[in-house]
Tab-separated table of C-alpha atoms in Angstrom:
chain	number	residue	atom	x	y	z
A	856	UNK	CA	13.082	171.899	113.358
A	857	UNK	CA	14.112	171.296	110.139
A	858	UNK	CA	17.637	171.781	110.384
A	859	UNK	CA	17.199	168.300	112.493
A	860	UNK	CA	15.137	166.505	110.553
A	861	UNK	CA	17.808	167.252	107.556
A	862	UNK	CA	20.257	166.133	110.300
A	863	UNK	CA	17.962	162.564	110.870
A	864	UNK	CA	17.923	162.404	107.083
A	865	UNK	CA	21.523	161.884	106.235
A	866	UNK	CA	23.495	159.074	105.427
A	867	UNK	CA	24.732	157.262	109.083
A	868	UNK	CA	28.238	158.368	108.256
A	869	UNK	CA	27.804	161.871	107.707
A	870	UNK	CA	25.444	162.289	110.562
A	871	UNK	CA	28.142	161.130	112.520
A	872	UNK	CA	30.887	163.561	111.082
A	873	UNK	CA	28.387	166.192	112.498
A	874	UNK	CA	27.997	165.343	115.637
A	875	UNK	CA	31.699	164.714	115.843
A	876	UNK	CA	32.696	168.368	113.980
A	877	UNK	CA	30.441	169.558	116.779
A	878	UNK	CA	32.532	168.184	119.599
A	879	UNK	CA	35.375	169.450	118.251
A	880	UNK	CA	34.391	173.046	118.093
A	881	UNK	CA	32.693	173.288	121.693
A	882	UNK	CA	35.297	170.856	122.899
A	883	UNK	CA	38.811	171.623	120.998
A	884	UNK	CA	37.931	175.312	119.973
A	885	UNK	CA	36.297	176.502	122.932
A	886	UNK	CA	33.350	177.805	120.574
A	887	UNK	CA	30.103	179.539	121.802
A	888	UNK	CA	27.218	177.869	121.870
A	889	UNK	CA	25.801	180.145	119.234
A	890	UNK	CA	28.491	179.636	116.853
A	891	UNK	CA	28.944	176.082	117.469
A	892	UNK	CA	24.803	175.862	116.363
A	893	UNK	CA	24.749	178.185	113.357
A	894	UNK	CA	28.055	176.230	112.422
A	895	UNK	CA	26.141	172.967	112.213
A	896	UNK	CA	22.786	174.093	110.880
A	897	UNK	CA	25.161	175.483	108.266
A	898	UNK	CA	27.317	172.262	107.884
A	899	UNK	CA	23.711	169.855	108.078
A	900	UNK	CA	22.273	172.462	105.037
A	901	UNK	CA	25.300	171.842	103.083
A	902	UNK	CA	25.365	167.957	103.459
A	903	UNK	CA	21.713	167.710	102.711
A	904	UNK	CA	22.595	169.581	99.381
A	905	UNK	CA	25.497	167.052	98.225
A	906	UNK	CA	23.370	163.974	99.101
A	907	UNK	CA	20.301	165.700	96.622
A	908	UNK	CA	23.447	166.386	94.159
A	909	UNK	CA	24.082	162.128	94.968
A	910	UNK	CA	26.837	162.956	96.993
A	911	UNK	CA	26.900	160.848	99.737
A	912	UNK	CA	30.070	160.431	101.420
A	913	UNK	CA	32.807	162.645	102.405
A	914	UNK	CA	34.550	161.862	99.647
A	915	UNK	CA	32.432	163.023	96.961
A	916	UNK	CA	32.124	166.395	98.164
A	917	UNK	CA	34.309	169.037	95.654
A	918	UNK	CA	34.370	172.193	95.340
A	919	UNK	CA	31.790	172.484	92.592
A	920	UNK	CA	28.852	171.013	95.441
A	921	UNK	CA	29.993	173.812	97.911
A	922	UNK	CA	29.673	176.483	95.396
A	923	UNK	CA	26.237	174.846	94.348
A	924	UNK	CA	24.871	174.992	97.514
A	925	UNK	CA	25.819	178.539	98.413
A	926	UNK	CA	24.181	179.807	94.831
A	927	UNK	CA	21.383	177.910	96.072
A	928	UNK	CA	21.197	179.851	99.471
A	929	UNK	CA	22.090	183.286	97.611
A	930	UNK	CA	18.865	182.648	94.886
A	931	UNK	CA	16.903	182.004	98.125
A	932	UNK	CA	17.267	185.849	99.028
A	933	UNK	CA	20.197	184.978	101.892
A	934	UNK	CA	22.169	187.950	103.230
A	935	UNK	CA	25.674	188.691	102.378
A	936	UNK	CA	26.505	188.605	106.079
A	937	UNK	CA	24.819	184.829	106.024
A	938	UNK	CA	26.746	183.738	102.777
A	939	UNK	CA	29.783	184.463	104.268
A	940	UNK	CA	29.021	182.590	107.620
A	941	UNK	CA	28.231	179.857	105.461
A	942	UNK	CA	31.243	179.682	103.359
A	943	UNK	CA	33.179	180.003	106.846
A	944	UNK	CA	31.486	176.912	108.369
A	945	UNK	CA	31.955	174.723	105.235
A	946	UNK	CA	35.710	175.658	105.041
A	947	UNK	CA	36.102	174.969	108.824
A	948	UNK	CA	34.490	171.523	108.551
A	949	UNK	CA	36.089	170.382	105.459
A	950	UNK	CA	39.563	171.729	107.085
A	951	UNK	CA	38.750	169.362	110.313
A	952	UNK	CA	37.083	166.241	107.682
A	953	UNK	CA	40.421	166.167	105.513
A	954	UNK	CA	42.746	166.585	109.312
A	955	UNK	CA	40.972	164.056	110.889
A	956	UNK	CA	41.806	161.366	108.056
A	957	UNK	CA	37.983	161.535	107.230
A	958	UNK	CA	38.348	162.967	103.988
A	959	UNK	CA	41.162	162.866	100.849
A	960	UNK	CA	40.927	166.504	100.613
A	961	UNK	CA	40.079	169.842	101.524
A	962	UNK	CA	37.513	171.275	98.982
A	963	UNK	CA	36.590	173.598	101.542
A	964	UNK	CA	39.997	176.115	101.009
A	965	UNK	CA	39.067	176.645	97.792
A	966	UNK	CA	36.395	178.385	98.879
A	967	UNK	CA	36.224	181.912	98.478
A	968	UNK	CA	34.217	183.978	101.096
A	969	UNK	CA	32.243	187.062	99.904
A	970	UNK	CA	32.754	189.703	101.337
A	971	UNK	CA	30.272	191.102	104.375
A	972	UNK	CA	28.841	193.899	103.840
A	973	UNK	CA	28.600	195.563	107.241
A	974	UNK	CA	26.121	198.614	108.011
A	975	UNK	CA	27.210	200.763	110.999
A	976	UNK	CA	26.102	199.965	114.290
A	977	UNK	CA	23.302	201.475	116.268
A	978	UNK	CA	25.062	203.833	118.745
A	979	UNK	CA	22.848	206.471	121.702
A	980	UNK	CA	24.241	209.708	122.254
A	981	UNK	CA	25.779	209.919	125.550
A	982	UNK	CA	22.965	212.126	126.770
A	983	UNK	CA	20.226	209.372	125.866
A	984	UNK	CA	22.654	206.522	127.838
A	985	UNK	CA	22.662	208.532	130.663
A	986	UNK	CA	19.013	208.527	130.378
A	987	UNK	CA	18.787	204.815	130.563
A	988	UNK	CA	21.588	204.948	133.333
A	989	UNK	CA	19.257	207.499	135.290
A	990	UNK	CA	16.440	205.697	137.383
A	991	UNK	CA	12.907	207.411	137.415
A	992	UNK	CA	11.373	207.836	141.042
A	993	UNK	CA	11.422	204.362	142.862
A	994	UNK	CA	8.198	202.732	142.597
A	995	UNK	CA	6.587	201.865	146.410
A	996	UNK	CA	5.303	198.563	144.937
A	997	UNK	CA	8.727	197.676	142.450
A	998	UNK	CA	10.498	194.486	143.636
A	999	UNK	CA	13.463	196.282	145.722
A	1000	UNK	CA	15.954	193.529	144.781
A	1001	UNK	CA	15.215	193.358	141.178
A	1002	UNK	CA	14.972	196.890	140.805
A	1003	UNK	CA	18.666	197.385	142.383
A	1004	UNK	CA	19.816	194.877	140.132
A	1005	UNK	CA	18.759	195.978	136.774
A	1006	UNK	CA	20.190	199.212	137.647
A	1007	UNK	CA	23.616	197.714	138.230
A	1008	UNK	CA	23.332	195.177	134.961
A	1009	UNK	CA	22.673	198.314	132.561
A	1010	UNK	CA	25.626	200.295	134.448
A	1011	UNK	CA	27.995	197.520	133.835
A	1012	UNK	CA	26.819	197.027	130.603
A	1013	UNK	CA	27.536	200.244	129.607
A	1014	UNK	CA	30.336	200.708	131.865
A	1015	UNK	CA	32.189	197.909	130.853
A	1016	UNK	CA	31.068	197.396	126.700
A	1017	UNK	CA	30.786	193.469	127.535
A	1018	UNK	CA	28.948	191.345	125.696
A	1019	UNK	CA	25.567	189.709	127.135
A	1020	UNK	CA	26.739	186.097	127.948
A	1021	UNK	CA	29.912	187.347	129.404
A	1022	UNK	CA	28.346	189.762	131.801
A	1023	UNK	CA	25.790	186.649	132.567
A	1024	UNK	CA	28.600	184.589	133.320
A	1025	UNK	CA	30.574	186.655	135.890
A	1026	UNK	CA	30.886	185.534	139.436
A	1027	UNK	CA	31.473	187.506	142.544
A	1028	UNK	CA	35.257	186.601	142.535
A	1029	UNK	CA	35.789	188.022	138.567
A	1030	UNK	CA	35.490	191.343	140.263
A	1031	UNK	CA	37.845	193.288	142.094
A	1032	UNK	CA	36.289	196.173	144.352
A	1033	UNK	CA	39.243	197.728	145.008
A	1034	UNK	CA	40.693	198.121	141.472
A	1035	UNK	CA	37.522	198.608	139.798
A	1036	UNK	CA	38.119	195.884	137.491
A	1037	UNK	CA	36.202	192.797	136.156
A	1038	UNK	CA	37.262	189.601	135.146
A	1039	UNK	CA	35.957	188.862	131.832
A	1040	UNK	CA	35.777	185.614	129.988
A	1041	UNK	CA	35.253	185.905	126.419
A	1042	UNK	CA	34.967	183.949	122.834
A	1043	UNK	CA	37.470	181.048	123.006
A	1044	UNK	CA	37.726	180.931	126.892
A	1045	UNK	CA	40.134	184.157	126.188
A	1046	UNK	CA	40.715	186.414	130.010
A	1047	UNK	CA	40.355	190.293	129.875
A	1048	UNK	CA	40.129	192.800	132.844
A	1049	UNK	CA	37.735	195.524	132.191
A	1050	UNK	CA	37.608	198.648	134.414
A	1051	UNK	CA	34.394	200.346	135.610
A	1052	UNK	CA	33.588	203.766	136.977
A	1053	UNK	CA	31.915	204.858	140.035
A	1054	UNK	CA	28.785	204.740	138.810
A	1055	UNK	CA	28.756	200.936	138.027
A	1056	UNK	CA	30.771	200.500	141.434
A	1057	UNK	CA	28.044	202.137	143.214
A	1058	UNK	CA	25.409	200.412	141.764
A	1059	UNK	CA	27.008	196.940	141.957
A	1060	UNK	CA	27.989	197.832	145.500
A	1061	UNK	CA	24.147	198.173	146.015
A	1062	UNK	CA	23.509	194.878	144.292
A	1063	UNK	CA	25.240	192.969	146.199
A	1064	UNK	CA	24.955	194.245	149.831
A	1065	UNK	CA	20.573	194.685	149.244
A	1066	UNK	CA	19.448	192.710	146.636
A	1067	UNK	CA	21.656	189.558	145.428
A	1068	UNK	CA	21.215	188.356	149.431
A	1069	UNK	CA	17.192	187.875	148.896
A	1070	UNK	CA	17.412	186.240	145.490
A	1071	UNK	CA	20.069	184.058	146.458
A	1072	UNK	CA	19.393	180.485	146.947
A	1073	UNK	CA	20.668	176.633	146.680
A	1074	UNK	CA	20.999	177.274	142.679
A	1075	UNK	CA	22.703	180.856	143.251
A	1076	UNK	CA	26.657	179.428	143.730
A	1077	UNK	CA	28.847	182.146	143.102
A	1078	UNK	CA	27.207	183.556	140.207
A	1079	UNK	CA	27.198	187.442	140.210
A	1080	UNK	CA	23.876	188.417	139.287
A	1081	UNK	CA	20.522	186.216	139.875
A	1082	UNK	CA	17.242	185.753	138.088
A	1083	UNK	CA	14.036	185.657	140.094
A	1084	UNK	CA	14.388	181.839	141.280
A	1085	UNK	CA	18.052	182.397	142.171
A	1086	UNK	CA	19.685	181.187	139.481
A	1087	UNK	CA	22.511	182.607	137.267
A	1088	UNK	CA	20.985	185.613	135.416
A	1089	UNK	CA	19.927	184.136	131.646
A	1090	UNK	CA	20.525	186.706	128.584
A	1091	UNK	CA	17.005	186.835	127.688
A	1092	UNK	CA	16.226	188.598	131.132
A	1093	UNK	CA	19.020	191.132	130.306
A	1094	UNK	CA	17.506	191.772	126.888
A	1095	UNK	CA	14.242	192.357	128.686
A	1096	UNK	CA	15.696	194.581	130.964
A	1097	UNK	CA	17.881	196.601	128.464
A	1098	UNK	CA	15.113	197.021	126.373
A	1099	UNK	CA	12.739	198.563	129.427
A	1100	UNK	CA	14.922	200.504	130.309
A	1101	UNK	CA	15.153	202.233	126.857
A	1102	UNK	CA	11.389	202.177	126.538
A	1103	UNK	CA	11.657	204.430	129.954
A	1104	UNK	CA	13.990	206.547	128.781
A	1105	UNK	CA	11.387	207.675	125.361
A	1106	UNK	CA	13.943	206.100	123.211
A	1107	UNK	CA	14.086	203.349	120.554
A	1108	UNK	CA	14.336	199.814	120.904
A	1109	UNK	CA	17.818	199.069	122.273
A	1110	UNK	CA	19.644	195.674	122.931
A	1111	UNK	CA	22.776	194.837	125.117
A	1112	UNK	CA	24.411	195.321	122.059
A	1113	UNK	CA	23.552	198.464	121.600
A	1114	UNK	CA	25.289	199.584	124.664
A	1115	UNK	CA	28.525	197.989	123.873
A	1116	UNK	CA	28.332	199.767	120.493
A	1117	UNK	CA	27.877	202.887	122.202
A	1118	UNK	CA	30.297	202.650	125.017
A	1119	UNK	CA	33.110	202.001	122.477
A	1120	UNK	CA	31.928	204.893	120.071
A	1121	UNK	CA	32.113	207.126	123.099
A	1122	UNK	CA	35.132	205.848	124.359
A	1123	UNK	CA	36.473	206.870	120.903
A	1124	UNK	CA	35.256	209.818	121.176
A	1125	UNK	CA	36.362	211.001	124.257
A	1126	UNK	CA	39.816	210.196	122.958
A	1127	UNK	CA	40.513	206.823	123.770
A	1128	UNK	CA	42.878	204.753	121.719
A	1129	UNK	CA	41.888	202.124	119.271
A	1130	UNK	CA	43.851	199.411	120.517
A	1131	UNK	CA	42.767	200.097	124.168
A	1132	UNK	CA	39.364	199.708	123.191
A	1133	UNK	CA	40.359	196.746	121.465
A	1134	UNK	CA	41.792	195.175	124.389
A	1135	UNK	CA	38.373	196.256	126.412
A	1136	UNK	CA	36.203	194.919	124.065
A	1137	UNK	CA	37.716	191.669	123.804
A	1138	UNK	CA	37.997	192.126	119.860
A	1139	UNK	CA	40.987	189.320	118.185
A	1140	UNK	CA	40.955	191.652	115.294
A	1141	UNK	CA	41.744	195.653	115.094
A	1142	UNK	CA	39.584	195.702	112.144
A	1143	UNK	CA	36.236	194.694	114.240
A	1144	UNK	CA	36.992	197.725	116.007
A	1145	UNK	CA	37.549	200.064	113.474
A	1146	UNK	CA	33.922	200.282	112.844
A	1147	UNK	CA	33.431	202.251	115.576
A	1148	UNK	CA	35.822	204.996	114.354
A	1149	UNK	CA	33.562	204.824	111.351
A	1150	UNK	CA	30.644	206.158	113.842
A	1151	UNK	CA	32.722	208.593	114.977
A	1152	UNK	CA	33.101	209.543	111.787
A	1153	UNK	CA	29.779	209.890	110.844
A	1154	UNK	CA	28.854	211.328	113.627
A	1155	UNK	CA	31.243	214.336	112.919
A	1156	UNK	CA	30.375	215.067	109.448
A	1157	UNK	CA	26.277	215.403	110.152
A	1158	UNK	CA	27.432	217.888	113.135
A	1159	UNK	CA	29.653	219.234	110.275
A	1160	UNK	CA	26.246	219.630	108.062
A	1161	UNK	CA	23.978	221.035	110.434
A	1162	UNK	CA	26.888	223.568	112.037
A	1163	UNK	CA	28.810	225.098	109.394
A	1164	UNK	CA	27.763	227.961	107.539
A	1165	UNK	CA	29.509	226.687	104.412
A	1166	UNK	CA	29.118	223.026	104.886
């Protein structure tokens, strides 16, 4: 709420360079959603700090006002990881304000980005996975078509490492039976097949021949897997389900995250390469990748510890 009232606030012309920087990254960039709104609550925060500063117009801002307002942010307690979103954002709207012919020039690549720190993710052992993979004894009274389809949404999670909003956004044609693959749309509208075992084939197989027919409806389309009222399955549902799932299985908290940070750590481990899992993952950059080696890693060195009689 207050990100838009800061947004209401501003001078008519920046407001407008907002909304317009918006368009361009949903619409030119292919953005997410997400990043399209953190950009802009970002962008909005930094505007509202120049007009304070009596900087009112594109023009005015420098490089001095963007380093102002992200010492501001950092006195405020912000994380590293948020600092350097921030400083991303500013230089990609200052970038498109100076392109555009909206501003003389681009304070924004002046800016240097600190550095993110980046603590290692949250990764089950492949015995506690198959736990959440592994239903408990069916229920007489459990909703038969919901049931078979949270099964196959945490298989393919795992299965597959895919990110929440991609696997919401699959349709019955992005998968081919016969290979075993899925068509995968991810971050900037970029295509990746992603294999899946038997286990996810079995379940999905399920799915679709039991449960997606009784959920389906006028809202349904072609969408692969179905909330309650028929509709495309929303992420928040999957986080529920994820997260029940886990609670069955006697473990920890665990997000849809989770089990794409854990089906690339064991792919690793099992021997995979990096760039393969790269390519699965849907990763532009090796380095986002890398921290899974990290895991493995880590992982090593405490079995190291606890195993070695001269560790």
């Amino acid at each position: 709420m207050r990100i838009r009232q800061m947004h209401e606030a501003l001078p008519p012309a920046l407001r407008e360079a907002v909304d317009d920087f918006g368009h361009h990254l949903a619409g030119v960039e292919n953005r997410s959603e997400h990043t399209v709104r953190a950009y802009l609550g970002d962008v909005v925060s930094m505007l509202d700090h120049a007009v304070r500063e009596g900087r009112i117009t594109l023009a005015d801002l420098d490089i001095t006002v963007l380093r102002g307002w992200l010492a501001a942010r950092l006195s405020g307690g912000a994380a590293r990881t948020s600092q350097a979103r921030r400083a991303a954002a500013a230089r990609a709207f200052t970038g498109w304000a100076h392109r555009a012919g909206r501003a003389p020039g681009d304070p924004g690549a002046q800016l240097a980005s600190p550095r993110a720190h980046r603590d290692l993710p949250t990764v089950l052992r492949a015995d506690q996975a198959e736990a959440m993979m592994t239903p408990a004894a069916p229920d007489p009274s459990e909703n038969q078509p919901l049931s078979v389809r949270d099964r196959a949404v945490l298989e393919m999670l795992y299965a597959t490492g895919v990110r929440v909003s991609e696997l919401c956004g699959l349709d019955r044609a992005d998968v081919d039976h016969g290979r075993q693959v899925v068509r995968v749309f991810g971050k900037g509208a970029k295509e990746r097949a992603v294999p899946y075992g038997h286990p996810a084939r079995d379940a999905l197989d399920v799915w679709l021949r039991v449960g997606r027919p009784e959920l389906a409806g006028r809202y349904s389309k072609d969408a692969l897997f179905l909330g309650t009222k028929g509709g495309r399955l929303q992420p928040t549902v999957v986080r529920r389900i994820v997260a029940g799932a886990a609670r069955s299985a006697g473990l920890p908290h665990t997000s849809p995250h989770d089990l794409r940070h854990s089906a690339a750590t064991h792919l690793l481990d099992g021997g995979a390469d990096l760039r393969a899992v790269q390519e699965l993952l849907g990763h532009s950059s090796l380095s986002s990748t890398q921290i899974y080696t990290h895991v493995s890693t880590e992982r090593l060195r405490s079995a190291f510890k606890q195993a070695h009689p001269r560790a």
